[in-house]
Amino acid sequence: MGKRVLLIEDEPNILEAISFILSRDGWTVHTHEDGETAMQKVVGFPPDMIILDVMLPGRSGFDILRDLRGTDTTKDIPVMMLTARGQEKDRELALRLGANHFMTKPFSNAEVRDNVRNLMEA
Amino acid sequence: MLSFNVVITISLCYVAILFMVAFMAERRAMMGNATWLYSPLIYTLSLSIYCTAWTFYGAVGYAARSGLEFATIYLGPTLMMIGWWWILRKLVRIGRAQRITSIADLVSSRFGKSTSLGMIVTVISVVAATPYIALQLQSVTLSFAVFAQSNGQVWRDAELNATAMWVSVGLVIFTVIFGTRNLDANERHHGIVMAIAVEAVVKLVALLAVGVFVVWGVAGGPSEMLTRIDASPITLWDHNGGRWISLLFLSAAAFICLPRMFQVLVVENADERHLAIASWAFPTYLMLMSLFVVPIAVVGLDLLPTGSNPDLFVLTVPLYQGRDGLAMLSFLGGFSSATSMVMVATIALATMVSNHIVLPIWLSMRPNQQAVMSGDIRHVILLARRLSIAGVLFLGFIYYRVSGGGTALAAIGLVSFSGAVQILPAMIGGIFWRGATRIGAAAGLIVGLTLWLWTLFLPSFGADAMISQSVFDDGPFGLNWLRPQALFGISGLDPLVHGILWSMILNTGTFIVGSLISFPAPLERLQGAQFVNIFEHSAAAPAWTNAAAGAEDLLIMAQRIMGSTDAQAIFEREAIRQGKKGYLPEVTPAFVELLERELAGSVGAATAHAMVGQLIGGSGVSVEDLIAVADEAAQILEYSNRLEAKSTEQEQTARALRDANAKLTALSIQKDAFLSQISHELRTPMTSIRSFSDILRDGEVGGDAQKRYSGIIHDEAIRLTRLLDDLLDLSVLENGQVMLNEQTGSLSALLDRAIGGAGLLGSNLKIVRTPEVDDVTITTDLDRLVQVFINLIANSRKYCDAQHPRLKISVFDRGSHFYIDFVDNGSGIAADNQQLIFEKFSRVADGSKAGGAGLGLAICREIMRRLGGDITYLPGQYGTAFRLRLPKKKMKNALGEL
């Protein structure tokens, strides 16, 4: 497929794991670790899909999502959110803000792969 | 015959003894077991610096020349002490409430913390004290000369001047050593006070001994003495009513206006009740001092050849009779009288010069915050004080040289007195009359000073010295009505009475008229109300309202002036009072007021006000001030003071309610947040473990990747374990189920252990220690303490962002506690976060860099609590700084409280 996914996540080990999973599935994976500059990164390089962690240094994933949905060039990019807090209200908030999918850590590799595939097909 | 060298040796020994006494008193006071230093007896004896060499030698000379008039010099202070309830009590109360450092500070503070008034009063005091100090030098020099003469030497000016100079130098050294130990001028000078108390006893004993010798040894008993006195011309009732009243007034007023008397009466006063005792004890002392003045004068006139200096009878009568021992004692008495006066006077004057002249000038040269934030103010102040001490003595020496040392002792003393009392109208008006204003006070002081200089001070050098004989006779420029001893054409008065009369009448008149026609500034009105009504309300009025300065800036400034220990204590006390933790209280107007008063204890009210003003940046005029200005009537001002106290109270209640509400909300949120945080901290490593184990299980990777992924799984598993350990540890500590294993060990060894265990290998963090201080033995749970040390050192390793990171560990012994400070040279922690960092899972910096869960400081805090101490963030250190406080006592008590 060769499609581009942008992975915004600050834990280096998780970055490496997801990169491995998605590369194997044919994605070109780009990564970004900082919340504050994430928006600029997305706008300067519109990916086909974004995987966004909630707890990022500098700026929360929810705030970034709100901006993504409020910006013309990015409002249609599918976003999958990741969180380690695992609270129901986080899921609700993410979906209300316009996330296409929400995953709680930890997850199996198959889950990640399948959810990303589903989002691209939808 | 006493050889001159013996006299010198005995004098030096005496000084050495005084030195030791002063030194021991300082030591005792520092160790805190010196309650006797605060006794009414010491206070009373310290007042005896009123009796200078003038009183010791000069009173006899005075009696020999002018008869009973000398008694007025004792009666004035006696009246003042007996009436202590009205004036002295008020002065002492104000002095304590406003942390007054000197008489210049009192006047300046009362009239709106005015810098210019402080300067004027300082100038008057220095000029007036100069002849007096010269007088002490003269009497010591003359008494040395007496011994030299009795050895057959004849001293000329060269020898006299050299002696005066060496005495001055010695006094400078003694005074600098004991007078500038504490920067806080409001604090007591225990060493000096103790030394002058000893000297007070010596001079009384000496004078009584000479008196007893004269009555019983020379005259042959009391009745014979009385016969002699009756026959003597000095008891002829040749009194001048004007002079008596003037002198009585003069000595009573000088008793409170002389800077050195103000110093011992008000500044060194430890307890208001001491005044009550001194009110009879000090007049008794004066009575004893004056008991034998007339007999000594009468016998001296009888015995010694005509032309002998009566100012030295106390010394020459015993010498003439061959009583060397007694003469030596008498010499030491006179020496004591002179030295104690000079020491206290120079301390008082040096404080005034440094606080009211040097510092304002120094500050005005640095008009921005830099002055109070970065300049080393303590050094400037101390240096200014030391130089001032030398300067004041130098002036005295110059006066001694210029006046030729020829004038009678008493005459010089009276000139000094009459200069100092020019401050009286402003001072008394200031504490009793709310209508008094700064303009009035300044005008009165300047008029008084001018007239005193013209009618008394300049003429005191003698005709043709400062003022030519023709001016005495015809006035300056032929203006007859300006003749220095016959102003406005009123001649025929005694010069002293004339000078006092005119200067006081015009000084007071100008003060009153000036006050009536000028309008007080807001701050003046508030200070006025505080001073005049000191007994009705002691609460201070806030001077700053739009307090924009950060508490940390104020702390940095305060540390520079008072030193870090005192400054931190004040800030911490206030924080506790406000119900906050740490060293940074909210900058309320009340706190700024309090801080300003504390600073005033070091640098005077006007300077403290200016320094705080530079930081606060507010106009200094509060809403309350404006209300005060609008309301003319005094009662309304008081009412508004009360209202304001109420509204502050309400504000405090509201704040307390808001805080309580916030705490309750926070508690319920806290539980959710805590669970969510734990979840996050556990799930993150779990995610990596699960993902990589999935990858490995799929068997798609091999070789290096396989090794690497299993390594990640291993590390993350360890991270999980550590997190669980920390959580359990914290939970055990918080629930108080922890068993403490109390042991005794060396703090320095514990620090070594911690530095070894903090993982510094490969880190460039440099640890700086002070081994000579941290080598102390402590009894506590040593392992837990090391855990705290390791945490702090590791934090510094992880977060200190300086190019050459350095962590300084210092240990302080503070009585019941050890303080252990960990200060690094990184960029520090923002004030907002200084409390937050002790909360669980709080990480101010980037989480991934830290590699921990943010539980370290929370655990440290719990451990320190269990050990009966605490850990706080120490602001104002130009880096991240933590202070551990560890009690020396056993931990059991501490546990009992929990």
Coordinates of N, CA, C and O in Angstrom, one line a residue, chain A residues 10-11 13-14 16-17 20 24 55 84-87 104-109, chain B residues 676 679-680 683-684 687-688 690-692 694-695 700-701 708-709 712 716 719:
Chain A
D10 N 5.2 9.3 23.1 CA 6.5 9.7 23.7 C 7.3 8.5 24.4 O 8.4 8.7 24.8
E11 N 6.7 7.4 24.5 CA 7.4 6.2 25.1 C 8.2 5.5 23.9 O 7.6 4.9 23.0
N13 N 9.9 2.8 23.6 CA 9.7 1.4 23.4 C 8.4 1.1 22.7 O 8.3 0.2 21.8
I14 N 7.3 1.8 23.0 CA 6.0 1.6 22.4 C 6.1 2.1 20.9 O 5.6 1.5 20.0
E16 N 8.7 2.0 19.1 CA 9.4 0.9 18.3 C 8.5 -0.2 18.0 O 8.5 -0.8 16.8
A17 N 7.7 -0.6 19.0 CA 6.9 -1.8 18.8 C 5.8 -1.5 17.7 O 5.7 -2.3 16.8
F20 N 7.2 -1.4 14.2 CA 7.6 -2.7 13.7 C 6.3 -3.4 13.2 O 6.3 -3.9 12.1
R24 N 5.6 -3.9 9.0 CA 5.5 -5.3 8.5 C 4.2 -5.4 7.7 O 4.1 -6.2 6.8
M55 N -1.4 11.1 26.7 CA -0.5 11.8 27.6 C 0.9 12.0 26.9 O 1.7 11.2 26.8
A84 N -3.2 5.0 28.2 CA -2.8 4.0 29.2 C -3.7 4.3 30.5 O -3.5 3.6 31.5
R85 N -4.5 5.3 30.5 CA -5.3 5.6 31.7 C -6.5 4.7 31.8 O -6.9 4.4 32.9
G86 N -7.0 4.2 30.7 CA -8.1 3.2 30.7 C -9.4 3.7 31.4 O -10.0 2.9 32.1
Q87 N -9.7 4.9 31.3 CA -11.0 5.3 31.9 C -12.1 5.5 30.9 O -11.8 6.1 29.8
T104 N -7.0 1.1 24.4 CA -6.4 1.2 25.7 C -5.2 0.3 25.7 O -5.2 -0.8 25.3
K105 N -4.1 0.8 26.3 CA -2.9 0.0 26.4 C -3.1 -0.9 27.6 O -3.8 -0.5 28.6
P106 N -2.5 -2.1 27.7 CA -1.8 -2.7 26.6 C -2.7 -3.3 25.5 O -3.8 -3.6 25.8
F107 N -2.2 -3.5 24.3 CA -3.0 -4.1 23.3 C -2.1 -5.2 22.6 O -0.9 -5.2 22.7
S108 N -2.8 -6.1 21.9 CA -2.0 -7.1 21.2 C -1.7 -6.5 19.8 O -2.3 -5.6 19.4
N109 N -0.6 -7.1 19.3 CA -0.2 -6.5 18.0 C -1.3 -6.7 16.9 O -1.5 -5.8 16.1
Chain B
S676 N -6.0 6.7 38.2 CA -5.7 6.8 36.8 C -4.2 6.9 36.5 O -3.7 6.4 35.5
S679 N -2.7 3.5 36.9 CA -3.1 2.7 35.7 C -2.1 3.1 34.6 O -1.6 2.2 33.9
H680 N -1.9 4.4 34.4 CA -1.0 4.8 33.3 C 0.4 4.2 33.5 O 1.0 3.7 32.6
R683 N 0.4 0.4 32.9 CA 0.0 0.0 31.5 C 1.1 0.3 30.5 O 1.3 -0.4 29.6
T684 N 1.9 1.4 30.8 CA 2.9 1.7 29.8 C 3.9 0.7 29.6 O 4.2 0.2 28.5
T687 N 2.5 -2.4 28.0 CA 2.3 -2.4 26.6 C 3.5 -2.8 25.8 O 3.4 -3.6 24.9
S688 N 4.7 -2.3 26.2 CA 5.9 -2.7 25.5 C 6.1 -4.2 25.7 O 6.5 -4.9 24.7
R690 N 4.0 -6.6 26.3 CA 3.1 -7.4 25.5 C 3.4 -7.4 24.0 O 3.5 -8.4 23.3
S691 N 3.7 -6.2 23.5 CA 4.0 -6.0 22.0 C 5.2 -6.8 21.6 O 5.2 -7.6 20.7
F692 N 6.3 -6.6 22.4 CA 7.5 -7.3 22.0 C 7.4 -8.8 22.2 O 8.0 -9.6 21.5
D694 N 4.8 -10.5 21.8 CA 4.0 -10.9 20.6 C 4.9 -11.1 19.4 O 4.9 -12.2 18.7
I695 N 5.8 -10.1 19.2 CA 6.7 -10.2 18.1 C 7.6 -11.4 18.2 O 7.8 -12.1 17.2
E700 N 9.2 -14.1 13.9 CA 9.7 -13.5 12.7 C 11.0 -12.9 12.7 O 11.7 -12.6 11.7
V701 N 11.4 -12.5 13.9 CA 12.7 -11.9 14.0 C 13.8 -12.8 14.6 O 13.4 -13.7 15.4
R708 N 17.7 -7.7 21.3 CA 17.3 -6.4 21.7 C 15.9 -6.4 22.2 O 15.6 -5.8 23.3
Y709 N 14.9 -7.1 21.6 CA 13.6 -7.0 22.1 C 13.4 -7.7 23.4 O 12.7 -7.3 24.3
I712 N 14.5 -5.3 26.0 CA 13.4 -4.3 26.3 C 12.4 -4.9 27.3 O 12.1 -4.3 28.3
E716 N 11.7 -3.4 31.0 CA 10.4 -2.9 31.3 C 9.8 -3.7 32.5 O 9.1 -3.1 33.3
R719 N 11.3 -2.1 35.5 CA 10.6 -0.8 35.7 C 9.3 -1.0 36.4 O 9.0 -0.4 37.4

